[in-house]
XYZ file of C-alpha atoms in Angstrom:
40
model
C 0.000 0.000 0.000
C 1.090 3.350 -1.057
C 1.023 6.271 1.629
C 0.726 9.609 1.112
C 3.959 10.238 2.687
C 5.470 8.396 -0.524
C 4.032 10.761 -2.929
C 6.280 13.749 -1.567
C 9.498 14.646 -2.769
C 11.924 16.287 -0.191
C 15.017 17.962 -1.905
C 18.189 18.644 0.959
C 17.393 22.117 0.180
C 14.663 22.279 1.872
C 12.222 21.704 -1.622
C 8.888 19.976 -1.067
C 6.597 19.054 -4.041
C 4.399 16.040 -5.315
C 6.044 13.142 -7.184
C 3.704 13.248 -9.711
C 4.315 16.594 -10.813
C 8.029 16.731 -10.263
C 8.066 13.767 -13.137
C 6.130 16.364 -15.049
C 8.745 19.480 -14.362
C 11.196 16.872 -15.492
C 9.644 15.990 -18.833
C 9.286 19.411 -19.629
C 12.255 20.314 -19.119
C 14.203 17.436 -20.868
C 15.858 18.547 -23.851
C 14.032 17.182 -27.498
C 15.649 17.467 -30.871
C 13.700 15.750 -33.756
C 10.859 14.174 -31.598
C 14.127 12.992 -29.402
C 14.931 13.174 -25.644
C 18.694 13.367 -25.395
C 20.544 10.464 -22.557
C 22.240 11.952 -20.074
C-alpha cells in the first residue's frame, strides 16, 4: 500500500513538491531534438 507520505518529494534544500508533478517538471524540461529526448 502506497502512503501519502510516498508521494512527496523532499530535496536537501529544503524543496517539497508532489512526485507526480516533479516527473512532469522533469519531462518538460528534458531537452528534445527531432521528436528525441537526449541520454544523459
Amino acid at each position: 500500500l502506497h502512503k501519502a507520505k510516498d508521494r512527496d518529494y523532499r530535496c536537501s534544500c529544503g524543496y517539497r513538491t508532489h512526485r507526480d508533478r516533479l516527473g512532469a517538471i522533469n519531462i518538460l524540461s528534458a531537452p528534445v531534438i527531432g521528436g528525441n529526448s537526449l541520454s544523459a
